[in-house]
Amino acid sequence: MFHNAEEVLLIASVILFFSIFAGKAGYRFGLPALLLFLGVGMLFGSDGLGIQFSNPHIAQFIGMLALSIILFSGGMDTKFSEVKPIASQGVVLATVGVLATTFITGGFIYWLSAFISGYVSLTFPESLLLAAVMSSTDSASVFSILRSKGVYLKQKLRPTLELESGSNDPMAYMLTLILISYIQSGGMNIAEAGLSLLIQLVIGAIAGYAFGKIAVYVINHIDIDNASLYPILILATAFLTFSATTLCKGNGYLAVYIAGLVVGNAKIVHKKSIGTFFDGFAWLWQIVMFLTLGLLVNPHELLPVAGIGLTIGIFMIIIARPVSVFLCLLPYKNFDLKGKLYISWVGLRGAVPIIFATYPLIAGVEHAGLIFNVVFFITILSLLIQGTTVTLAAKWLDQIDEPEKKDEFGIELPEDIKSAMSEIDITPAVLNHGNKLMELTLPDHTLAVMVKRNGRYFIPKGNTELKENDKLLMISDNDEALLQAYESLGIQDYTMKKN
């Protein structure tokens, strides 16, 4: 179809531009950007503008690269302090929850395929395989939707959902491979399968932690003159972690997420620029991944499976996901009924199930085409129903929390500078002590270094007149004295960042 490299580059750039503009337009209507990227891929595909792409090997490879970056970036953005109180709940949801979803949904699919005429009757192992492929919530969808919507949730729901979605792919991945092997060999020892799963998870966890620690040490001691190379070093770490762990028979997806957790929660040089790089790079690979999967599917093949896909999708949303969530969280008291209902609702399916659905295609499993098309249909259904109602469901269930105070200045000090920065809001209570900077009683070794007023930044002087709603950036080598000064001035709205 393409005659030279320039044509490929031209089409690729047009598709990327179209995806970004479609995502911006869709955001106004409350549609998840990832759904739009998937739609753009389908629009440019074989049933649309005619780009022929039908290679599941390439799609799987692109998905593997993208997930490595997305999971590593998601781990970097996850704070240990937020995850620690709900770590056990997240792990249970990511393991037992995936297993429960697989068997509940698999049993329903087996019954449904035998009950409804007009569709291929799947065996019980094939039904479990279809369920296993769809059993994990998609980290790319959860990370991007929760963060792009700027949703702040009560009861530590957001870190719970992000921890679950970032760590449940390994379980679904292993179940998919085990069931494919079971179907092709005609049987498997359950004890061997369980041991294989345990080994994969243990090796993945150990390797991820080890590579994360090594990365932190190398970053802080390598002393590269060109700071632009540090993000590239982290990118290489993510790919090395995934590939080396997988070659050692561990789970690479779990390893990259844990490595990202370790790096993101450590003190490293150029941390802000590295985080900015990975945010943009993760979005790029999300777009590429969803576009590729959109190109891979033939939309006309989705219509014949619409009936069974709709039935299974609704069952998973209304029954399978809530039952597995409530069973997993039964021993815990962290979440009330509304919190558990919200966790049940935000069980988004996305690119990961579609990528996992390419494994039966490549392995040559019977009815693999049906499995792929049903998974693709349910992914679209999940993004349409659940993805568009993330905020609405939180409002209905009264789970919206106050937003975190925004970092107005975005300044990071080097790690070797032991100091504290603070951003305060100038309120009428503060102005009662005087409307000039020199009239504010501040402790020694404390400086007011910058003011933000109506979107403009300037450096203040002693006689600078402060106004209500000004933002003031303070720096001090004694954070305790600074806090005492704030209390004496009646300053309650501030953020403190310590090195």
CSV table of C-alpha atoms in Angstrom, one decimal:
chain,number,residue,atom,x,y,z
A,1,MET,CA,0.0,0.0,0.0
A,2,PHE,CA,2.8,2.4,0.9
A,3,HIS,CA,5.6,3.0,-1.7
A,4,ASN,CA,8.2,4.7,0.4
A,5,ALA,CA,9.1,5.7,4.0
A,6,GLU,CA,7.9,9.2,3.5
A,7,GLU,CA,4.4,8.0,2.9
A,8,VAL,CA,4.5,5.9,6.0
A,9,LEU,CA,5.7,8.9,8.0
A,10,LEU,CA,3.1,11.2,6.5
A,11,ILE,CA,0.2,8.8,7.3
A,12,ALA,CA,1.5,8.2,10.8
A,13,SER,CA,1.8,11.9,11.6
A,14,VAL,CA,-1.7,12.6,10.2
A,15,ILE,CA,-3.1,9.8,12.4
A,16,LEU,CA,-1.3,11.2,15.5
A,17,PHE,CA,-2.6,14.7,14.8
A,18,PHE,CA,-6.1,13.4,14.2
A,19,SER,CA,-6.0,11.4,17.4
A,20,ILE,CA,-4.9,14.3,19.6
A,21,PHE,CA,-7.6,16.6,18.2
A,22,ALA,CA,-10.2,13.9,18.5
A,23,GLY,CA,-9.2,13.3,22.1
A,24,LYS,CA,-9.5,17.0,22.8
A,25,ALA,CA,-13.0,17.2,21.2
A,26,GLY,CA,-14.1,14.0,23.0
A,27,TYR,CA,-13.1,15.4,26.4
A,28,ARG,CA,-15.7,18.1,26.0
A,29,PHE,CA,-18.4,15.4,25.7
A,30,GLY,CA,-17.0,13.3,28.5
A,31,LEU,CA,-15.6,10.6,26.3
A,32,PRO,CA,-12.3,8.9,27.4
A,33,ALA,CA,-9.5,10.0,25.1
A,34,LEU,CA,-8.3,6.3,24.9
A,35,LEU,CA,-11.7,5.3,23.4
A,36,LEU,CA,-11.2,8.1,20.7
A,37,PHE,CA,-7.7,6.8,19.9
A,38,LEU,CA,-9.2,3.3,19.5
A,39,GLY,CA,-11.9,4.8,17.2
A,40,VAL,CA,-9.3,6.7,15.1
A,41,GLY,CA,-7.4,3.4,14.5
A,42,MET,CA,-10.6,1.7,13.4
A,43,LEU,CA,-11.4,4.7,11.2
A,44,PHE,CA,-8.1,4.4,9.3
A,45,GLY,CA,-8.2,0.6,9.3
A,46,SER,CA,-9.4,-1.9,6.7
A,47,ASP,CA,-13.1,-1.1,7.0
A,48,GLY,CA,-12.4,2.6,7.1
A,49,LEU,CA,-9.8,4.5,5.0
A,50,GLY,CA,-8.2,1.2,4.0
A,51,ILE,CA,-4.9,0.8,5.9
A,52,GLN,CA,-4.3,-2.9,5.9
A,53,PHE,CA,-2.8,-4.2,9.1
A,54,SER,CA,-3.5,-7.7,10.3
A,55,ASN,CA,-0.3,-8.8,12.1
A,56,PRO,CA,-1.0,-9.8,15.7
A,57,HIS,CA,2.8,-10.4,16.3
A,58,ILE,CA,3.6,-6.7,15.7
A,59,ALA,CA,0.5,-5.6,17.6
A,60,GLN,CA,1.6,-7.7,20.6
A,61,PHE,CA,5.2,-6.4,20.4
A,62,ILE,CA,3.9,-2.8,20.4
A,63,GLY,CA,1.6,-3.6,23.2
A,64,MET,CA,4.5,-5.1,25.2
A,65,LEU,CA,6.6,-2.0,24.7
A,66,ALA,CA,3.8,0.4,25.6
A,67,LEU,CA,2.7,-1.5,28.7
A,68,SER,CA,6.3,-1.5,30.0
A,69,ILE,CA,6.4,2.3,29.7
A,70,ILE,CA,2.9,2.8,31.0
A,71,LEU,CA,3.3,0.5,34.0
A,72,PHE,CA,6.7,2.0,34.9
A,73,SER,CA,5.3,5.6,34.6
A,74,GLY,CA,2.3,4.6,36.7
A,75,GLY,CA,4.6,3.1,39.4
A,76,MET,CA,6.7,6.3,39.4
A,77,ASP,CA,3.5,8.4,40.0
A,78,THR,CA,2.3,6.2,42.9
A,79,LYS,CA,3.4,7.3,46.3
A,80,PHE,CA,4.3,4.7,48.9
A,81,SER,CA,2.7,6.9,51.6
A,82,GLU,CA,-0.7,6.6,49.7
A,83,VAL,CA,-0.3,2.9,48.8
A,84,LYS,CA,0.9,1.6,52.2
A,85,PRO,CA,-2.4,1.8,54.1
A,86,ILE,CA,-4.2,-0.1,51.3
A,87,ALA,CA,-1.4,-2.4,50.0
A,88,SER,CA,-3.0,-5.6,51.1
A,89,GLN,CA,-6.4,-4.7,49.7
A,90,GLY,CA,-4.8,-3.8,46.3
A,91,VAL,CA,-2.8,-7.0,46.2
A,92,VAL,CA,-5.8,-9.2,47.0
A,93,LEU,CA,-7.9,-7.4,44.3
A,94,ALA,CA,-5.0,-7.9,41.9
A,95,THR,CA,-4.7,-11.6,42.5
A,96,VAL,CA,-7.8,-13.2,44.1
A,97,GLY,CA,-10.0,-10.7,42.4
A,98,VAL,CA,-8.7,-11.6,39.0
A,99,LEU,CA,-9.0,-15.3,39.7
A,100,ALA,CA,-12.6,-14.8,41.0
A,101,THR,CA,-13.6,-12.7,38.0
A,102,THR,CA,-12.1,-15.4,35.7
A,103,PHE,CA,-14.1,-18.3,37.1
A,104,ILE,CA,-17.4,-16.3,37.7
A,105,THR,CA,-17.3,-14.9,34.1
A,106,GLY,CA,-16.0,-18.2,32.6
A,107,GLY,CA,-18.8,-20.2,34.1
A,108,PHE,CA,-21.3,-17.7,32.7
A,109,ILE,CA,-19.7,-17.7,29.2
A,110,TYR,CA,-19.8,-21.6,29.2
A,111,TRP,CA,-23.5,-21.6,30.1
A,112,LEU,CA,-24.3,-18.8,27.7
A,113,SER,CA,-22.5,-20.3,24.7
A,114,ALA,CA,-24.3,-23.6,25.2
A,115,PHE,CA,-27.7,-21.8,25.8
A,116,ILE,CA,-27.8,-19.4,22.9
A,117,SER,CA,-28.0,-20.8,19.4
A,118,GLY,CA,-26.2,-19.1,16.5
A,119,TYR,CA,-22.9,-18.9,18.2
A,120,VAL,CA,-20.0,-21.3,18.5
A,121,SER,CA,-20.2,-23.4,21.7
A,122,LEU,CA,-17.1,-22.9,23.7
A,123,THR,CA,-15.7,-25.6,26.0
A,124,PHE,CA,-15.2,-24.8,29.6
A,125,PRO,CA,-11.4,-24.2,29.2
A,126,GLU,CA,-12.1,-21.9,26.2
A,127,SER,CA,-14.7,-20.1,28.3
A,128,LEU,CA,-12.2,-19.6,31.1
A,129,LEU,CA,-9.6,-18.4,28.5
A,130,LEU,CA,-12.0,-15.7,27.2
A,131,ALA,CA,-12.7,-14.7,30.8
A,132,ALA,CA,-9.0,-14.7,31.8
A,133,VAL,CA,-8.1,-12.4,28.9
A,134,MET,CA,-10.7,-9.9,30.2
A,135,SER,CA,-10.1,-10.4,33.9
A,136,SER,CA,-7.7,-7.5,34.6
A,137,THR,CA,-8.6,-3.9,34.8
A,138,ASP,CA,-6.5,-1.9,32.4
A,139,SER,CA,-3.8,0.3,34.0
A,140,ALA,CA,-3.6,2.6,31.0
A,141,SER,CA,-7.3,3.3,31.1
A,142,VAL,CA,-7.5,3.8,34.9
A,143,PHE,CA,-4.3,5.9,35.2
A,144,SER,CA,-5.3,8.2,32.3
A,145,ILE,CA,-9.0,8.6,33.1
A,146,LEU,CA,-8.6,9.3,36.8
A,147,ARG,CA,-5.7,11.7,36.3
A,148,SER,CA,-7.0,13.5,33.2
A,149,LYS,CA,-10.4,14.0,34.9
A,150,GLY,CA,-8.7,15.4,38.0
A,151,VAL,CA,-10.9,13.2,40.2
A,152,TYR,CA,-10.1,13.3,43.9
A,153,LEU,CA,-11.7,10.5,45.8
A,154,LYS,CA,-12.4,9.7,49.5
A,155,GLN,CA,-11.4,6.6,51.4
A,156,LYS,CA,-8.1,6.2,49.5
A,157,LEU,CA,-10.1,4.9,46.5
A,158,ARG,CA,-7.8,6.4,43.9
A,159,PRO,CA,-4.5,4.7,45.1
A,160,THR,CA,-6.4,1.5,45.6
A,161,LEU,CA,-7.7,1.5,42.0
A,162,GLU,CA,-4.3,2.5,40.6
A,163,LEU,CA,-2.5,-0.2,42.6
A,164,GLU,CA,-5.0,-2.8,41.6
A,165,SER,CA,-4.9,-1.9,37.9
A,166,GLY,CA,-1.1,-1.5,37.9
A,167,SER,CA,-0.5,-4.9,39.5
A,168,ASN,CA,-3.2,-7.2,38.3
A,169,ASP,CA,-1.9,-7.7,34.7
A,170,PRO,CA,0.6,-10.4,35.8
A,171,MET,CA,-2.2,-12.6,37.2
A,172,ALA,CA,-4.3,-12.2,34.0
A,173,TYR,CA,-1.2,-12.8,31.8
A,174,MET,CA,-0.3,-16.0,33.6
A,175,LEU,CA,-3.9,-17.3,33.6
A,176,THR,CA,-4.0,-16.6,29.9
A,177,LEU,CA,-0.8,-18.5,29.2
A,178,ILE,CA,-1.7,-21.4,31.5
A,179,LEU,CA,-5.1,-21.9,29.9
A,180,ILE,CA,-3.7,-21.7,26.3
A,181,SER,CA,-1.2,-24.4,27.3
A,182,TYR,CA,-4.0,-26.4,28.9
A,183,ILE,CA,-6.2,-26.2,25.8
A,184,GLN,CA,-3.3,-27.1,23.4
A,185,SER,CA,-1.9,-30.0,25.5
A,186,GLY,CA,-5.3,-31.4,26.5
A,187,GLY,CA,-4.6,-31.1,30.2
A,188,MET,CA,-2.3,-29.8,32.9
A,189,ASN,CA,-1.3,-30.5,36.5
A,190,ILE,CA,-3.0,-27.9,38.7
A,191,ALA,CA,-0.2,-28.0,41.2
A,192,GLU,CA,2.4,-27.3,38.5
A,193,ALA,CA,0.3,-24.4,37.2
A,194,GLY,CA,0.0,-23.0,40.7
A,195,LEU,CA,3.8,-23.3,41.3
A,196,SER,CA,4.5,-21.7,37.9
A,197,LEU,CA,2.3,-18.8,38.8
A,198,LEU,CA,3.9,-18.4,42.2
A,199,ILE,CA,7.4,-18.5,40.7
A,200,GLN,CA,6.5,-15.9,38.1
A,201,LEU,CA,5.2,-13.5,40.7
A,202,VAL,CA,8.0,-14.0,43.2
A,203,ILE,CA,10.8,-13.5,40.6
A,204,GLY,CA,8.9,-10.6,39.1
A,205,ALA,CA,8.6,-8.8,42.5
A,206,ILE,CA,12.3,-9.5,43.5
A,207,ALA,CA,13.6,-8.5,40.1
A,208,GLY,CA,11.5,-5.3,40.0
A,209,TYR,CA,12.7,-4.2,43.4
A,210,ALA,CA,16.4,-5.0,42.6
A,211,PHE,CA,16.4,-3.2,39.3
A,212,GLY,CA,14.6,-0.2,40.9
A,213,LYS,CA,17.3,0.0,43.6
A,214,ILE,CA,20.1,-0.4,41.0
A,215,ALA,CA,18.6,2.3,38.9
A,216,VAL,CA,18.4,4.8,41.8
A,217,TYR,CA,22.0,4.2,42.7
A,218,VAL,CA,23.2,4.6,39.1
A,219,ILE,CA,21.2,7.7,38.5
A,220,ASN,CA,22.5,9.4,41.6
A,221,HIS,CA,26.2,8.4,41.0
A,222,ILE,CA,26.7,8.4,37.3
A,223,ASP,CA,27.1,12.2,37.0
A,224,ILE,CA,26.1,12.8,33.4
A,225,ASP,CA,27.0,16.3,32.1
A,226,ASN,CA,24.0,16.3,29.7
A,227,ALA,CA,20.9,16.2,31.9
A,228,SER,CA,18.7,15.2,29.0
A,229,LEU,CA,20.2,11.7,29.1
A,230,TYR,CA,18.8,10.9,32.5
A,231,PRO,CA,15.2,10.2,31.2
A,232,ILE,CA,16.8,8.0,28.5
A,233,LEU,CA,18.6,6.1,31.3
A,234,ILE,CA,15.3,5.5,33.1
A,235,LEU,CA,13.7,4.4,29.8
A,236,ALA,CA,16.5,1.8,29.3
A,237,THR,CA,16.0,0.7,32.9
A,238,ALA,CA,12.3,0.0,32.2
A,239,PHE,CA,13.0,-2.1,29.1
A,240,LEU,CA,15.9,-3.9,30.8
A,241,THR,CA,13.7,-4.7,33.8
A,242,PHE,CA,10.9,-6.2,31.6
A,243,SER,CA,13.1,-8.2,29.2
A,244,ALA,CA,15.6,-9.6,31.8
A,245,THR,CA,12.8,-10.6,34.2
A,246,THR,CA,10.9,-12.3,31.5
A,247,LEU,CA,13.9,-14.2,30.3
A,248,CYS,CA,14.5,-15.3,33.9
A,249,LYS,CA,11.0,-16.8,33.8
A,250,GLY,CA,9.6,-14.0,36.0
A,251,ASN,CA,6.7,-11.7,35.3
A,252,GLY,CA,8.0,-8.6,33.5
A,253,TYR,CA,4.8,-6.6,33.9
A,254,LEU,CA,4.9,-6.9,37.6
A,255,ALA,CA,8.7,-6.1,37.6
A,256,VAL,CA,8.4,-2.9,35.7
A,257,TYR,CA,5.6,-1.6,37.9
A,258,ILE,CA,7.6,-2.3,41.1
A,259,ALA,CA,10.7,-0.9,39.6
A,260,GLY,CA,8.8,2.3,38.8
A,261,LEU,CA,7.5,2.4,42.4
A,262,VAL,CA,11.0,2.2,43.8
A,263,VAL,CA,12.4,4.9,41.5
A,264,GLY,CA,9.5,7.2,41.9
A,265,ASN,CA,9.6,7.1,45.7
A,266,ALA,CA,13.4,7.6,45.9
A,267,LYS,CA,15.4,10.8,46.0
A,268,ILE,CA,17.0,11.0,42.6
A,269,VAL,CA,18.6,13.9,40.6
A,270,HIS,CA,16.5,15.6,37.9
A,271,LYS,CA,13.4,13.9,39.2
A,272,LYS,CA,11.0,16.5,37.9
A,273,SER,CA,12.3,16.5,34.4
A,274,ILE,CA,12.4,12.7,34.4
A,275,GLY,CA,8.7,12.6,35.5
A,276,THR,CA,7.7,15.1,32.9
A,277,PHE,CA,9.4,13.1,30.2
A,278,PHE,CA,7.8,9.8,31.2
A,279,ASP,CA,4.3,11.4,31.4
A,280,GLY,CA,4.5,12.6,27.8
A,281,PHE,CA,6.2,9.4,26.6
A,282,ALA,CA,3.6,7.2,28.3
A,283,TRP,CA,0.8,9.2,26.6
A,284,LEU,CA,2.6,8.8,23.2
A,285,TRP,CA,2.7,5.0,23.7
A,286,GLN,CA,-0.9,4.8,24.9
A,287,ILE,CA,-1.9,6.6,21.7
A,288,VAL,CA,0.3,4.3,19.5
A,289,MET,CA,-1.0,1.2,21.3
A,290,PHE,CA,-4.6,2.0,21.0
A,291,LEU,CA,-4.2,3.1,17.3
A,292,THR,CA,-2.4,-0.2,16.5
A,293,LEU,CA,-5.2,-2.2,18.2
A,294,GLY,CA,-7.8,-0.2,16.3
A,295,LEU,CA,-6.1,-0.9,13.0
A,296,LEU,CA,-5.9,-4.6,13.9
A,297,VAL,CA,-9.6,-5.2,14.3
A,298,ASN,CA,-12.1,-5.4,11.4
A,299,PRO,CA,-15.2,-3.5,12.6
A,300,HIS,CA,-17.5,-5.6,10.4
A,301,GLU,CA,-16.5,-8.7,12.4
A,302,LEU,CA,-17.7,-7.0,15.6
A,303,LEU,CA,-21.4,-7.0,14.5
A,304,PRO,CA,-21.9,-10.8,14.6
A,305,VAL,CA,-20.6,-10.9,18.2
A,306,ALA,CA,-22.5,-7.8,19.4
A,307,GLY,CA,-25.2,-9.9,21.1
A,308,ILE,CA,-22.9,-12.2,23.1
A,309,GLY,CA,-20.4,-9.4,23.7
A,310,LEU,CA,-23.1,-7.1,25.1
A,311,THR,CA,-24.5,-9.9,27.3
A,312,ILE,CA,-21.0,-10.9,28.7
A,313,GLY,CA,-20.0,-7.2,29.1
A,314,ILE,CA,-23.1,-6.3,31.1
A,315,PHE,CA,-22.7,-9.4,33.2
A,316,MET,CA,-19.1,-8.5,34.1
A,317,ILE,CA,-20.0,-4.9,35.0
A,318,ILE,CA,-23.1,-5.7,37.0
A,319,ILE,CA,-22.4,-9.1,38.6
A,320,ALA,CA,-18.9,-10.5,38.1
A,321,ARG,CA,-16.9,-7.5,39.0
A,322,PRO,CA,-19.0,-6.5,42.1
A,323,VAL,CA,-19.1,-10.0,43.4
A,324,SER,CA,-15.3,-10.4,43.1
A,325,VAL,CA,-14.7,-7.0,44.7
A,326,PHE,CA,-17.0,-7.6,47.7
A,327,LEU,CA,-15.5,-11.1,48.3
A,328,CYS,CA,-12.0,-9.7,48.2
A,329,LEU,CA,-12.8,-6.8,50.5
A,330,LEU,CA,-14.9,-8.8,52.9
A,331,PRO,CA,-12.1,-9.0,55.6
A,332,TYR,CA,-11.3,-5.3,55.4
A,333,LYS,CA,-13.1,-2.4,57.0
A,334,ASN,CA,-11.3,0.4,55.1
A,335,PHE,CA,-14.2,0.9,52.7
A,336,ASP,CA,-17.9,1.4,53.3
A,337,LEU,CA,-20.6,0.1,51.0
A,338,LYS,CA,-20.4,3.1,48.7
A,339,GLY,CA,-16.7,2.8,48.4
A,340,LYS,CA,-16.9,-0.9,47.5
A,341,LEU,CA,-19.6,0.0,44.9
A,342,TYR,CA,-17.3,2.6,43.3
A,343,ILE,CA,-14.4,0.2,43.2
A,344,SER,CA,-16.7,-2.3,41.5
A,345,TRP,CA,-17.8,0.3,39.0
A,346,VAL,CA,-14.3,1.4,38.0
A,347,GLY,CA,-13.3,-2.0,36.7
A,348,LEU,CA,-12.3,-0.6,33.3
A,349,ARG,CA,-11.3,-2.8,30.4
A,350,GLY,CA,-8.9,-1.3,27.9
A,351,ALA,CA,-5.8,-2.1,25.8
A,352,VAL,CA,-4.4,-4.9,28.0
A,353,PRO,CA,-7.3,-7.4,27.4
A,354,ILE,CA,-7.0,-6.7,23.7
A,355,ILE,CA,-3.2,-7.3,23.8
A,356,PHE,CA,-3.8,-10.5,25.8
A,357,ALA,CA,-6.4,-11.6,23.2
A,358,THR,CA,-3.6,-11.7,20.6
A,359,TYR,CA,-1.9,-14.6,22.4
A,360,PRO,CA,-4.6,-17.1,21.5
A,361,LEU,CA,-4.4,-15.8,17.9
A,362,ILE,CA,-0.7,-16.3,17.7
A,363,ALA,CA,-0.9,-19.7,19.5
A,364,GLY,CA,-3.5,-20.9,16.9
A,365,VAL,CA,-6.1,-21.7,19.6
A,366,GLU,CA,-9.5,-22.8,18.1
A,367,HIS,CA,-12.0,-20.0,18.2
A,368,ALA,CA,-9.2,-17.4,18.8
A,369,GLY,CA,-10.8,-15.0,16.3
A,370,LEU,CA,-14.1,-15.1,18.2
A,371,ILE,CA,-12.3,-14.5,21.5
A,372,PHE,CA,-10.4,-11.5,20.0
A,373,ASN,CA,-13.6,-9.9,18.6
A,374,VAL,CA,-15.6,-10.4,21.8
A,375,VAL,CA,-12.8,-8.9,23.9
A,376,PHE,CA,-12.6,-5.9,21.6
A,377,PHE,CA,-16.3,-5.4,21.7
A,378,ILE,CA,-16.4,-5.6,25.5
A,379,THR,CA,-13.5,-3.2,25.8
A,380,ILE,CA,-15.4,-0.6,23.7
A,381,LEU,CA,-18.5,-1.3,25.9
A,382,SER,CA,-16.6,-0.8,29.1
A,383,LEU,CA,-15.0,2.4,28.0
A,384,LEU,CA,-18.3,3.8,26.8
A,385,ILE,CA,-20.3,2.8,29.9
A,386,GLN,CA,-17.8,2.9,32.8
A,387,GLY,CA,-15.2,5.2,31.3
A,388,THR,CA,-17.6,8.0,30.7
A,389,THR,CA,-19.2,7.8,34.2
A,390,VAL,CA,-16.1,7.8,36.4
A,391,THR,CA,-16.8,11.3,37.8
A,392,LEU,CA,-20.6,10.9,37.7
A,393,ALA,CA,-20.5,7.6,39.7
A,394,ALA,CA,-18.3,9.3,42.3
A,395,LYS,CA,-20.8,12.1,42.7
A,396,TRP,CA,-23.7,9.7,43.0
A,397,LEU,CA,-21.9,7.6,45.6
A,398,ASP,CA,-20.7,10.8,47.4
A,399,GLN,CA,-17.0,9.9,47.0
A,400,ILE,CA,-15.7,13.2,45.7
A,401,ASP,CA,-13.1,14.7,48.0
A,402,GLU,CA,-11.5,18.1,48.2
A,403,PRO,CA,-8.7,18.5,45.6
A,404,GLU,CA,-5.2,18.6,46.7
A,405,LYS,CA,-3.6,22.0,46.8
A,406,LYS,CA,-1.9,22.8,43.5
A,407,ASP,CA,1.8,23.4,43.2
A,408,GLU,CA,1.6,27.0,41.8
A,409,PHE,CA,5.3,27.5,41.2
A,410,GLY,CA,6.5,24.1,40.2
A,411,ILE,CA,10.0,24.6,41.6
A,412,GLU,CA,12.2,21.7,42.8
A,413,LEU,CA,15.4,22.2,44.7
A,414,PRO,CA,18.4,19.8,44.3
A,415,GLU,CA,18.3,16.9,46.7
A,416,ASP,CA,21.6,18.0,48.4
A,417,ILE,CA,20.0,21.3,49.5
A,418,LYS,CA,18.5,20.6,52.9
A,419,SER,CA,15.7,23.2,53.1
A,420,ALA,CA,12.0,23.6,53.0
A,421,MET,CA,9.9,25.4,50.4
A,422,SER,CA,6.4,26.6,51.2
A,423,GLU,CA,3.6,28.1,49.1
A,424,ILE,CA,1.1,30.2,51.0
A,425,ASP,CA,-2.2,32.0,50.1
A,426,ILE,CA,-2.5,35.6,51.1
A,427,THR,CA,-5.9,35.9,52.8
A,428,PRO,CA,-7.6,38.8,54.7
A,429,ALA,CA,-6.4,37.3,58.0
A,430,VAL,CA,-2.8,37.5,56.8
A,431,LEU,CA,-3.3,41.1,55.6
A,432,ASN,CA,-4.6,42.1,59.1
A,433,HIS,CA,-1.0,41.9,60.2
A,434,GLY,CA,0.1,44.4,57.5
A,435,ASN,CA,-0.2,44.6,53.7
A,436,LYS,CA,3.5,44.9,53.0
A,437,LEU,CA,6.0,42.1,53.0
A,438,MET,CA,8.2,43.8,55.6
A,439,GLU,CA,5.3,43.9,58.1
A,440,LEU,CA,5.0,40.1,58.2
A,441,THR,CA,7.0,38.6,61.1
A,442,LEU,CA,9.1,35.8,59.7
A,443,PRO,CA,11.8,33.7,61.4
A,444,ASP,CA,15.5,34.0,60.6
A,445,HIS,CA,16.9,32.3,57.6
A,446,THR,CA,13.6,32.6,55.8
A,447,LEU,CA,13.0,34.4,52.5
A,448,ALA,CA,10.0,35.3,50.4
A,449,VAL,CA,11.4,34.6,47.0
A,450,MET,CA,8.5,35.0,44.5
A,451,VAL,CA,4.9,36.2,44.2
A,452,LYS,CA,2.2,35.0,41.8
A,453,ARG,CA,-0.5,37.5,41.1
A,454,ASN,CA,-3.1,37.1,38.4
A,455,GLY,CA,-0.9,34.6,36.5
A,456,ARG,CA,2.1,36.9,36.7
A,457,TYR,CA,5.3,36.1,38.6
A,458,PHE,CA,7.6,38.6,40.2
A,459,ILE,CA,10.3,38.9,42.9
A,460,PRO,CA,9.1,40.9,45.9
A,461,LYS,CA,10.9,43.6,47.9
A,462,GLY,CA,10.4,44.6,51.6
A,463,ASN,CA,8.0,47.3,50.6
A,464,THR,CA,6.0,45.2,48.1
A,465,GLU,CA,2.3,45.5,48.8
A,466,LEU,CA,0.6,42.2,49.1
A,467,LYS,CA,-2.9,41.7,47.9
A,468,GLU,CA,-5.6,39.1,48.6
A,469,ASN,CA,-5.3,35.9,46.6
A,470,ASP,CA,-1.6,36.4,46.0
A,471,LYS,CA,0.5,33.2,46.1
A,472,LEU,CA,3.8,33.6,48.0
A,473,LEU,CA,6.7,31.2,47.7
A,474,MET,CA,8.9,30.9,50.8
A,475,ILE,CA,12.2,29.1,51.4
A,476,SER,CA,13.7,28.3,54.8
A,477,ASP,CA,16.3,26.1,56.4
A,478,ASN,CA,14.1,25.7,59.5
A,479,ASP,CA,10.6,24.4,58.6
A,480,GLU,CA,9.5,24.2,62.2
A,481,ALA,CA,10.1,27.9,62.8
A,482,LEU,CA,8.3,28.6,59.5
A,483,LEU,CA,5.3,26.6,60.6
A,484,GLN,CA,5.2,28.5,64.0
A,485,ALA,CA,5.3,31.8,62.1
A,486,TYR,CA,2.4,30.7,59.9
A,487,GLU,CA,0.3,29.9,62.9
A,488,SER,CA,1.0,33.3,64.5
A,489,LEU,CA,0.0,35.0,61.3
A,490,GLY,CA,-3.2,32.9,61.0
A,491,ILE,CA,-1.9,31.3,57.8
A,492,GLN,CA,-3.7,27.9,57.3
A,493,ASP,CA,-3.6,27.4,53.6
A,494,TYR,CA,-0.1,26.4,52.6
A,495,THR,CA,1.9,23.6,51.1
A,496,MET,CA,5.3,22.5,52.4
A,497,LYS,CA,8.0,20.6,50.5
A,498,LYS,CA,11.0,19.4,52.3
A,499,ASN,CA,14.3,18.1,50.9
